[in-house]
Short mmCIF file of C-alpha atoms and ligand atoms in Angstrom, two decimals:
data_model
loop_
_atom_site.label_atom_id
_atom_site.label_comp_id
_atom_site.label_asym_id
_atom_site.label_seq_id
_atom_site.Cartn_x
_atom_site.Cartn_y
_atom_site.Cartn_z
CA MET A 1 78.83 -1.29 -21.15
CA ALA A 2 78.07 0.54 -18.05
CA ASN A 3 75.82 -0.99 -15.52
CA SER A 4 74.64 0.90 -12.17
CA ASN A 5 75.43 -0.36 -9.05
CA PRO A 6 72.58 -2.47 -7.92
CA ALA A 7 72.44 -1.96 -4.51
CA TYR A 8 71.34 1.67 -5.09
CA LYS A 9 68.04 0.00 -6.63
CA ASN A 10 67.14 -0.91 -2.79
CA LEU A 11 67.30 2.59 -1.87
CA PRO A 12 63.64 4.04 -1.36
CA GLY A 13 62.50 7.15 -3.67
CA GLY A 14 64.24 10.11 -2.19
CA TYR A 15 66.54 11.28 0.36
CA LEU A 16 64.60 12.53 3.30
CA PHE A 17 65.42 16.47 3.34
CA PRO A 18 64.98 16.92 -0.38
CA GLU A 19 61.81 15.04 -0.40
CA LEU A 20 60.75 17.47 2.12
CA ALA A 21 61.60 20.43 0.24
CA LYS A 22 60.44 18.78 -3.09
CA ARG A 23 56.47 18.62 -1.10
CA THR A 24 57.37 21.97 0.30
CA ARG A 25 57.80 23.56 -3.05
CA ALA A 26 54.46 22.15 -4.45
CA PHE A 27 52.29 23.49 -1.73
CA SER A 28 54.02 26.71 -2.72
CA GLU A 29 53.29 26.65 -6.19
CA LYS A 30 49.70 26.18 -5.34
CA HIS A 31 49.30 28.66 -2.82
CA PRO A 32 51.52 31.37 -3.96
CA GLY A 33 52.11 34.11 -1.39
CA VAL A 34 51.39 32.15 1.54
CA LYS A 35 54.22 32.18 3.93
CA ILE A 36 55.70 28.90 4.65
CA MET A 37 57.23 28.89 8.27
CA ARG A 38 60.35 25.96 8.27
CA LEU A 39 60.86 23.85 11.21
CA GLY A 40 61.55 20.94 9.03
CA ILE A 41 65.55 20.48 8.64
CA GLY A 42 68.05 21.27 11.26
CA ASN A 43 69.63 23.93 9.34
CA THR A 44 70.93 27.19 11.55
CA THR A 45 69.80 30.61 10.91
CA GLU A 46 71.91 32.99 13.04
CA PRO A 47 74.90 34.70 12.00
CA LEU A 48 78.32 33.77 13.05
CA PRO A 49 79.84 35.18 15.92
CA SER A 50 82.63 38.04 15.70
CA SER A 51 85.43 35.59 16.85
CA ILE A 52 84.53 33.20 14.31
CA ILE A 53 83.99 35.74 11.50
CA LYS A 54 87.57 37.12 12.28
CA GLY A 55 89.01 33.50 12.25
CA LEU A 56 87.74 33.04 9.05
CA GLY A 57 89.11 36.18 8.20
CA VAL A 58 92.67 35.30 9.25
CA GLY A 59 92.07 32.27 6.88
CA VAL A 60 91.31 34.38 4.18
CA LYS A 61 94.07 36.81 4.92
CA LYS A 62 96.93 34.00 4.73
CA LEU A 63 95.97 33.14 1.45
CA ALA A 64 96.83 36.71 0.30
CA SER A 65 100.23 36.49 0.54
CA VAL A 66 103.24 34.45 -0.70
CA GLU A 67 104.87 33.84 2.73
CA THR A 68 101.45 32.68 4.57
CA TYR A 69 99.50 30.92 1.48
CA THR A 70 98.68 27.48 1.95
CA GLY A 71 97.49 24.93 -0.66
CA TYR A 72 97.04 21.16 0.34
CA GLY A 73 96.98 20.62 3.78
CA ASP A 74 97.23 17.54 5.88
CA GLU A 75 94.31 15.13 4.99
CA GLN A 76 94.09 15.00 8.72
CA GLY A 77 93.38 18.22 9.08
CA ASN A 78 95.28 21.21 10.87
CA THR A 79 97.68 20.15 13.75
CA GLU A 80 96.50 23.30 15.74
CA LEU A 81 92.88 22.37 15.15
CA ARG A 82 93.09 18.65 15.90
CA LYS A 83 95.01 19.89 19.40
CA LYS A 84 92.63 22.40 19.98
CA ILE A 85 89.56 19.59 19.55
CA ALA A 86 91.56 16.93 21.71
CA GLU A 87 91.99 19.75 24.35
CA VAL A 88 88.98 21.23 24.23
CA LYS A 89 86.08 18.56 23.25
CA TYR A 90 87.58 15.77 25.60
CA LYS A 91 88.55 17.12 28.82
CA LYS A 92 86.09 14.53 30.69
CA ALA A 93 87.41 11.26 28.60
CA VAL A 94 88.22 8.60 30.89
CA GLU A 95 91.37 8.13 28.72
CA LYS A 96 93.26 11.04 27.06
CA ILE A 97 92.33 11.26 23.51
CA GLU A 98 95.38 12.34 21.36
CA ALA A 99 95.15 14.95 18.65
CA ASP A 100 96.47 12.07 15.96
CA GLU A 101 93.20 10.28 16.83
CA ILE A 102 90.83 13.14 15.75
CA PHE A 103 90.39 13.59 11.66
CA VAL A 104 89.07 16.62 10.29
CA SER A 105 86.49 16.65 7.89
CA ASP A 106 84.03 18.46 5.95
CA GLY A 107 81.25 17.88 7.83
CA ALA A 108 79.83 14.92 10.27
CA LYS A 109 77.13 13.83 7.20
CA SER A 110 80.19 12.73 4.94
CA ASP A 111 82.02 10.91 7.77
CA THR A 112 79.03 9.26 8.88
CA ALA A 113 78.34 7.82 5.55
CA ASN A 114 81.92 6.87 4.70
CA ILE A 115 82.69 5.39 8.11
CA GLN A 116 81.05 1.99 7.10
CA GLU A 117 83.77 1.34 4.47
CA LEU A 118 85.99 0.23 6.99
CA PHE A 119 84.05 -2.71 7.50
CA SER A 120 83.29 -5.81 5.38
CA LYS A 121 80.31 -6.17 3.56
CA GLU A 122 78.95 -9.31 5.58
CA SER A 123 78.94 -6.86 8.68
CA ILE A 124 75.70 -6.71 10.28
CA ILE A 125 74.72 -3.22 11.48
CA ALA A 126 72.36 -2.05 14.15
CA ILE A 127 70.54 1.06 14.42
CA GLN A 128 68.24 2.98 16.31
CA ASP A 129 64.93 2.96 15.03
CA PRO A 130 64.15 5.81 14.69
CA ALA A 131 67.45 7.02 13.30
CA TYR A 132 69.50 10.04 10.99
CA PRO A 133 68.58 8.86 7.88
CA VAL A 134 72.02 8.58 6.60
CA TYR A 135 73.16 5.55 8.66
CA VAL A 136 70.83 3.28 6.96
CA ASP A 137 71.18 4.56 3.43
CA SER A 138 75.06 4.37 3.10
CA ASN A 139 74.97 0.80 4.19
CA VAL A 140 71.97 0.20 1.43
CA MET A 141 74.37 2.03 -0.92
CA ALA A 142 77.31 -0.36 0.20
CA GLY A 143 75.27 -3.53 -0.42
CA ARG A 144 75.15 -4.65 2.83
CA THR A 145 71.26 -5.02 3.11
CA GLY A 146 68.96 -6.85 1.07
CA LYS A 147 65.71 -4.91 0.28
CA ILE A 148 63.28 -3.04 2.12
CA ARG A 149 60.49 -5.02 3.61
CA GLU A 150 56.69 -3.94 3.54
CA ASN A 151 57.16 -2.63 7.43
CA GLY A 152 59.84 -0.44 6.35
CA GLN A 153 62.59 -2.33 7.36
CA TYR A 154 65.38 -3.36 5.15
CA GLU A 155 66.42 -7.18 5.17
CA GLY A 156 69.75 -7.54 6.94
CA ILE A 157 69.84 -4.49 9.25
CA VAL A 158 68.83 -4.93 12.94
CA TYR A 159 66.63 -2.49 14.29
CA MET A 160 66.55 -1.41 17.70
CA PRO A 161 63.33 0.57 18.23
CA CYS A 162 63.04 3.68 20.72
CA THR A 163 59.78 4.16 21.98
CA GLU A 164 57.85 5.92 24.21
CA LYS A 165 57.77 2.70 26.52
CA ASN A 166 61.96 2.62 26.46
CA GLY A 167 62.12 6.37 26.81
CA PHE A 168 63.50 6.47 22.94
CA PHE A 169 66.88 4.59 24.18
CA PRO A 170 66.87 1.01 23.04
CA GLU A 171 67.78 -2.32 24.42
CA ILE A 172 70.96 -4.17 23.76
CA PRO A 173 70.25 -6.11 20.41
CA GLN A 174 69.42 -10.17 20.67
CA GLU A 175 70.78 -10.52 17.27
CA LYS A 176 74.46 -11.32 16.35
CA VAL A 177 75.74 -7.63 15.35
CA ASP A 178 78.79 -6.36 14.20
CA ILE A 179 78.45 -2.29 14.15
CA ILE A 180 75.82 -0.18 16.19
CA TYR A 181 74.86 3.41 15.48
CA ILE A 182 74.23 5.64 18.56
CA CYS A 183 73.59 9.15 18.20
CA SER A 184 72.98 11.36 21.48
CA PRO A 185 71.34 13.69 21.96
CA ASN A 186 69.41 11.87 19.64
CA ASN A 187 68.14 12.92 15.98
CA PRO A 188 65.25 13.30 15.87
CA THR A 189 64.03 12.37 19.13
CA GLY A 190 65.97 14.68 21.15
CA ALA A 191 66.48 11.75 23.63
CA VAL A 192 69.94 11.86 25.48
CA ALA A 193 71.81 8.88 26.45
CA THR A 194 72.90 8.49 30.36
CA LYS A 195 76.21 7.26 31.41
CA GLU A 196 74.54 3.95 32.62
CA GLN A 197 72.80 3.34 29.31
CA LEU A 198 75.97 4.04 27.27
CA LYS A 199 77.93 1.99 29.96
CA LYS A 200 75.67 -1.22 29.04
CA PHE A 201 76.44 -0.56 25.27
CA VAL A 202 80.21 -0.49 25.51
CA ASP A 203 80.30 -3.26 28.03
CA TYR A 204 78.46 -5.35 25.69
CA ALA A 205 80.54 -3.84 22.52
CA ILE A 206 83.50 -4.80 24.10
CA LYS A 207 82.63 -8.27 25.11
CA ASN A 208 81.05 -8.94 21.65
CA LYS A 209 83.86 -7.44 19.67
CA ILE A 210 81.58 -4.77 18.18
CA VAL A 211 82.27 -1.58 16.93
CA ILE A 212 79.80 1.59 18.32
CA ILE A 213 79.65 4.46 15.92
CA PHE A 214 78.55 7.49 18.36
CA ASP A 215 77.22 10.46 16.47
CA SER A 216 77.55 13.23 18.84
CA ALA A 217 76.91 16.18 16.82
CA TYR A 218 74.56 17.84 18.84
CA GLU A 219 76.44 17.25 22.36
CA ARG A 220 76.78 21.17 23.00
CA PHE A 221 72.92 21.34 23.49
CA ILE A 222 73.43 19.18 26.51
CA TYR A 223 72.65 21.62 29.55
CA ASP A 224 72.66 19.02 32.30
CA SER A 225 76.13 17.75 33.61
CA SER A 226 75.24 14.64 34.84
CA LEU A 227 74.65 13.55 30.97
CA PRO A 228 77.96 12.42 29.15
CA ARG A 229 78.48 14.85 26.05
CA SER A 230 81.16 12.03 24.67
CA ILE A 231 81.13 8.32 24.50
CA TYR A 232 84.38 8.68 25.54
CA GLU A 233 83.49 9.40 29.23
CA ILE A 234 82.34 5.93 29.68
CA PRO A 235 85.23 3.26 30.57
CA GLY A 236 86.74 1.03 27.80
CA ALA A 237 84.87 3.39 24.72
CA LYS A 238 88.37 3.54 23.34
CA ARG A 239 88.11 -0.03 22.67
CA CYS A 240 85.31 -0.07 20.87
CA ALA A 241 84.07 3.36 19.70
CA ILE A 242 84.42 5.89 16.98
CA GLU A 243 83.03 9.22 17.55
CA ILE A 244 81.95 11.90 14.82
CA ASN A 245 81.08 15.56 15.58
CA SER A 246 80.73 18.74 13.80
CA PHE A 247 80.82 22.24 14.22
CA SER A 248 77.90 22.63 11.90
CA LYS A 249 75.14 23.09 14.65
CA GLU A 250 77.13 24.17 17.61
CA ALA A 251 78.78 27.06 15.62
CA GLY A 252 76.73 27.76 12.71
CA PHE A 253 78.64 26.08 10.39
CA THR A 254 76.39 24.03 8.20
CA GLY A 255 77.11 25.75 5.03
CA VAL A 256 80.53 26.61 6.20
CA ARG A 257 81.31 22.89 6.23
CA LEU A 258 84.00 21.21 9.23
CA GLY A 259 83.61 18.16 11.62
CA TRP A 260 85.80 15.80 12.92
CA THR A 261 85.83 12.08 13.76
CA VAL A 262 87.79 10.18 16.19
CA VAL A 263 89.14 6.88 15.59
CA PRO A 264 91.16 5.38 18.38
CA LYS A 265 94.81 4.35 18.08
CA THR A 266 93.49 1.27 20.47
CA LEU A 267 90.72 0.42 18.31
CA MET A 268 90.74 -3.00 16.35
CA THR A 269 88.51 -5.14 14.60
CA GLU A 270 88.14 -8.49 15.18
CA ASP A 271 90.11 -9.83 12.47
CA GLY A 272 93.30 -7.68 13.71
CA ALA A 273 93.10 -4.42 11.79
CA ASN A 274 93.97 -1.10 13.19
CA LEU A 275 91.25 1.26 12.48
CA ASN A 276 92.87 4.71 13.06
CA SER A 277 95.27 3.44 10.20
CA LEU A 278 92.54 2.31 7.98
CA TRP A 279 90.66 5.50 8.15
CA ASN A 280 94.07 7.46 7.61
CA ARG A 281 94.62 5.42 4.74
CA ARG A 282 91.00 5.95 3.13
CA GLN A 283 90.95 9.86 3.96
CA CYS A 284 94.74 9.91 2.19
CA THR A 285 93.44 8.41 -0.82
CA LYS A 286 89.89 9.81 -1.19
CA PHE A 287 89.86 13.37 1.11
CA ASN A 288 92.39 16.20 0.66
CA GLY A 289 91.78 17.66 3.95
CA ALA A 290 89.01 20.73 5.07
CA SER A 291 88.93 24.19 3.64
CA ASN A 292 91.90 25.91 5.31
CA ILE A 293 89.60 28.97 5.63
CA ALA A 294 86.93 26.85 7.81
CA GLN A 295 89.85 25.10 9.76
CA GLU A 296 90.83 28.85 10.87
CA GLY A 297 87.00 29.33 12.04
CA GLY A 298 86.99 25.97 13.91
CA ILE A 299 90.21 27.06 15.66
CA ALA A 300 88.68 30.34 16.73
CA ALA A 301 85.30 28.78 17.67
CA LEU A 302 87.15 26.44 19.96
CA ASP A 303 88.66 29.68 21.63
CA LYS A 304 87.35 31.08 24.96
CA LYS A 305 85.93 33.68 23.28
CA GLY A 306 84.73 31.77 20.59
CA LEU A 307 82.78 29.04 22.56
CA LYS A 308 80.94 31.69 25.04
CA GLU A 309 79.84 33.45 21.89
CA THR A 310 78.57 30.24 20.12
CA GLN A 311 77.09 29.22 23.76
CA LYS A 312 74.70 32.43 23.12
CA VAL A 313 73.36 31.12 20.25
CA ILE A 314 72.96 27.64 21.36
CA ASP A 315 71.04 29.48 23.89
CA LEU A 316 68.89 31.17 22.05
CA TYR A 317 67.95 27.83 19.94
CA MET A 318 67.25 26.32 22.95
CA LYS A 319 64.69 28.77 24.24
CA ASN A 320 63.04 28.43 20.96
CA ALA A 321 62.92 24.61 21.77
CA SER A 322 60.95 25.66 24.67
CA VAL A 323 58.73 27.79 23.08
CA ILE A 324 57.94 25.28 20.65
CA LYS A 325 57.68 22.40 23.27
CA LYS A 326 55.44 24.60 25.36
CA GLY A 327 53.05 26.25 23.04
CA LEU A 328 52.25 22.53 21.56
CA GLU A 329 51.78 21.11 25.36
CA SER A 330 49.52 24.42 25.36
CA ILE A 331 47.24 22.70 22.88
CA GLY A 332 47.47 19.10 24.51
CA ILE A 333 49.68 17.63 22.04
CA LYS A 334 52.26 15.47 23.92
CA CYS A 335 56.10 16.27 22.65
CA TYR A 336 59.29 14.75 23.69
CA GLY A 337 62.65 16.30 23.37
CA GLY A 338 63.49 20.04 23.41
CA VAL A 339 65.48 19.78 26.42
CA ASN A 340 69.07 19.09 26.08
CA ALA A 341 68.45 18.62 22.44
CA PRO A 342 67.63 21.04 19.79
CA TYR A 343 64.96 18.69 18.43
CA ILE A 344 61.10 18.09 19.47
CA TRP A 345 59.46 14.78 18.79
CA MET A 346 56.08 15.14 18.54
CA LYS A 347 53.23 12.58 18.65
CA CYS A 348 50.68 12.99 16.11
CA PRO A 349 47.41 13.83 17.44
CA ASN A 350 44.63 11.30 16.99
CA GLN A 351 47.01 8.40 15.86
CA MET A 352 47.47 10.30 12.30
CA SER A 353 50.36 8.84 9.92
CA SER A 354 53.36 11.17 9.97
CA TRP A 355 52.85 11.85 6.26
CA ASP A 356 49.58 12.76 6.63
CA PHE A 357 50.21 15.01 9.65
CA PHE A 358 53.02 16.53 7.88
CA SER A 359 50.61 17.75 4.92
CA LYS A 360 47.85 19.19 7.46
CA LEU A 361 50.28 20.96 9.27
CA LEU A 362 51.38 22.70 6.19
CA GLU A 363 48.01 23.15 4.90
CA GLU A 364 46.35 24.41 8.03
CA ALA A 365 49.42 26.12 9.88
CA ASN A 366 51.64 26.77 6.96
CA VAL A 367 54.53 25.25 9.04
CA VAL A 368 56.95 22.69 7.63
CA CYS A 369 57.98 19.59 10.12
CA THR A 370 59.90 16.78 9.21
CA PRO A 371 57.62 13.27 9.13
CA GLY A 372 58.92 10.78 11.78
CA SER A 373 58.64 7.77 9.46
CA GLY A 374 61.12 9.30 7.21
CA PHE A 375 63.84 8.32 10.05
CA GLY A 376 62.36 4.93 10.26
CA PRO A 377 59.38 2.71 11.10
CA SER A 378 59.33 3.16 14.72
CA GLY A 379 59.18 6.94 13.71
CA GLU A 380 55.74 6.54 12.50
CA GLY A 381 53.03 8.36 14.41
CA PHE A 382 55.64 11.26 15.44
CA VAL A 383 56.70 14.14 13.58
CA ARG A 384 60.06 16.02 14.50
CA LEU A 385 60.23 19.81 14.73
CA SER A 386 63.63 21.67 14.69
CA ALA A 387 64.48 24.75 16.93
CA PHE A 388 67.20 26.12 14.64
CA GLY A 389 65.06 29.20 13.38
CA HIS A 390 65.04 32.74 14.05
CA PRO A 391 63.13 33.46 17.44
CA LYS A 392 60.61 35.58 15.69
CA ASP A 393 59.93 33.33 13.05
CA ILE A 394 59.76 30.30 15.58
CA LYS A 395 57.00 32.30 17.52
CA LYS A 396 55.19 32.73 14.60
CA ALA A 397 54.90 29.12 13.38
CA ILE A 398 53.77 28.26 17.10
CA GLU A 399 51.15 31.06 17.06
CA SER A 400 49.95 29.93 13.80
CA ILE A 401 49.87 26.45 14.75
CA LYS A 402 47.72 27.72 18.13
CA LYS A 403 45.43 29.52 16.16
CA ASN A 404 44.91 27.08 13.05
CA LEU A 405 45.62 23.54 13.67
CA LYS A 406 42.31 22.08 13.83
CA ILE A 407 42.81 18.79 16.64
C1 MLT B 1 68.76 17.26 10.26
O1 MLT B 1 67.84 18.01 10.11
O2 MLT B 1 68.55 16.42 10.58
C2 MLT B 1 70.01 17.78 9.80
O3 MLT B 1 69.92 18.70 9.93
C3 MLT B 1 70.30 17.41 8.45
C4 MLT B 1 72.09 16.91 8.58
O4 MLT B 1 72.68 17.28 9.74
O5 MLT B 1 72.35 16.65 7.72
#
């Protein structure tokens, strides 16, 4: 008789974004004809730039003739793309990132969820609170935690609160931990770690044989050149950090699917395992490589023209972020993020809870946001607004909030 994985019983009801979609659908059914404006999930809306379309077209055309057709590719990714990622993305790395330290994937979400498999079940994980829900949920599924407590924290996870008081970047954990997840620019708070802040974590990780899993999916949204776009800009990071990144937000690949993970060859666990070899072994067994079409698109995205064209789209989203932030501030709402990051972290007025404010915003202004408590207990009392949208829709949403929200 088949029994279910008992760890799944520890998960809360649904994953955050489908839950959001469900509640929004229920509202729509109750109010047919009401136009809903979506600032919830961070989903790209703008068409792909011409150079990327051309690149994807190259991938399609190659499949049309026997001379250029390819079936399965390397599990680790297209060699040209791996070289290009190493060259374009890690120019500022203190120690060179080699192409064979880069593993191309179908996106950051799956790598973020799968990477925990490399570590023992007893490993203690520390997360920023609030955090992208995949870090916690994937560890719950793996049986690395106990049950969720009344305060919204899981037994067995170390929470590093990110609050207004600490500028949404945590202190070093006091407890013993083995793996630390850090996301910068942060989803959901929009806070960006400075070099000094990351250095503290890197030094601490090296000293205590901790592995940092660094999520840099939003690095292209950093405009301030003094802020690090990769953890490998910090000395020693190649001895303690894995970095996960994505083409989703910077190149509009949320539907195309493409990302990568850097696992340095110098990165060892305390018991002497080489994480690059383990991840390679894992990927060869469980993954057959990213789509060859998507990878051609990725190569085009990292060309000079691709980078220039994607920058224009990033600029458009960042203008949206400014419209959202300024609009909310003009009605006296306190906001964070939205600068060097595409998310605005908004404090709910009148000490409302995140889900109460979600309902209020939907009912009064017909705007969807993401409740902060869905990212962890320290997110309670906040909501996240996403800058990914058509500028005219974003403007309409903000006008509606300004006109209709009763605060
Ligand atoms: C988000 O809204 O946090 C993300 O877009 C969801 C994701 O990347 O999976």
